[in-house]
Amino acid sequence: MARRRSSDPTLSIIVTCYNYGHYLSACLDSVLTQTILPDQIVVVDDGSTDNTAEVLGTYADRVQIISTPNAGQAAAFNQGFAGSVSDLILFLDADDVLWPEAVETILLAWNPNDAFCSFGLEIIDETGASLGLHPCSLKPSAGDMRPELLATGSFGFPPTSGNVFSRAALAAI
């Protein structure tokens, strides 16, 4: 396992789940086997009616579970954020997995002046075979995105699981 630097910010991973019990173990296992573990893992069960609660029961000693009536992903994000305590927040969809070095890489790349950081995503099929990179991952998006945003009005922004936010930026939103 990699070593954490004393200057590293803390990081919470918030997993949002609605009827993704069949994906949830792979997702949580990918979080729990990081080369540097996150400081907090919060799972928001957004009123699932499948086997999500049963799957979560097997992780209850390793993750914080928030169960809510179904109100949609944005509400689940807000519930997870309210239950989080770290400097950095990574929202992770329950049907996604992280590469083993994701947290380590984020901590190495993070700049205290950043509001968010995006990272590449790999698309896989139902057997786990790679289908290549997500289209947003193919577009260079490292560094300060303000010039591209000002010139074009947008920039390549991966879906939920490809982003880490500072607590301060999310609190302002």
CSV table of C-alpha atoms in Angstrom, one decimal, residues 8 21-23 48 50 60 65 102 109 122 126 136 141 145 150 152 159 163:
chain,number,residue,atom,x,y,z
A,8,ASP,CA,-2.4,15.4,1.5
A,21,GLY,CA,-27.3,-4.0,-6.0
A,22,HIS,CA,-25.9,-6.3,-8.7
A,23,TYR,CA,-23.1,-3.7,-9.3
A,48,SER,CA,-33.6,1.0,-3.7
A,50,ASP,CA,-33.7,-4.5,-5.2
A,60,ALA,CA,-21.7,-2.1,7.1
A,65,ILE,CA,-24.7,4.0,5.0
A,102,ALA,CA,-7.3,6.3,-8.3
A,109,ALA,CA,-2.3,15.6,-8.7
A,122,GLU,CA,-12.6,3.4,-19.2
A,126,GLU,CA,-20.8,-6.8,-19.0
A,136,CYS,CA,-14.6,12.9,-22.5
A,141,SER,CA,-8.5,18.5,-20.1
A,145,MET,CA,-9.7,24.9,-18.0
A,150,LEU,CA,-14.0,31.2,-22.1
A,152,THR,CA,-15.8,27.7,-26.4
A,159,PRO,CA,-19.9,12.0,-16.0
A,163,ASN,CA,-14.7,14.1,-11.0
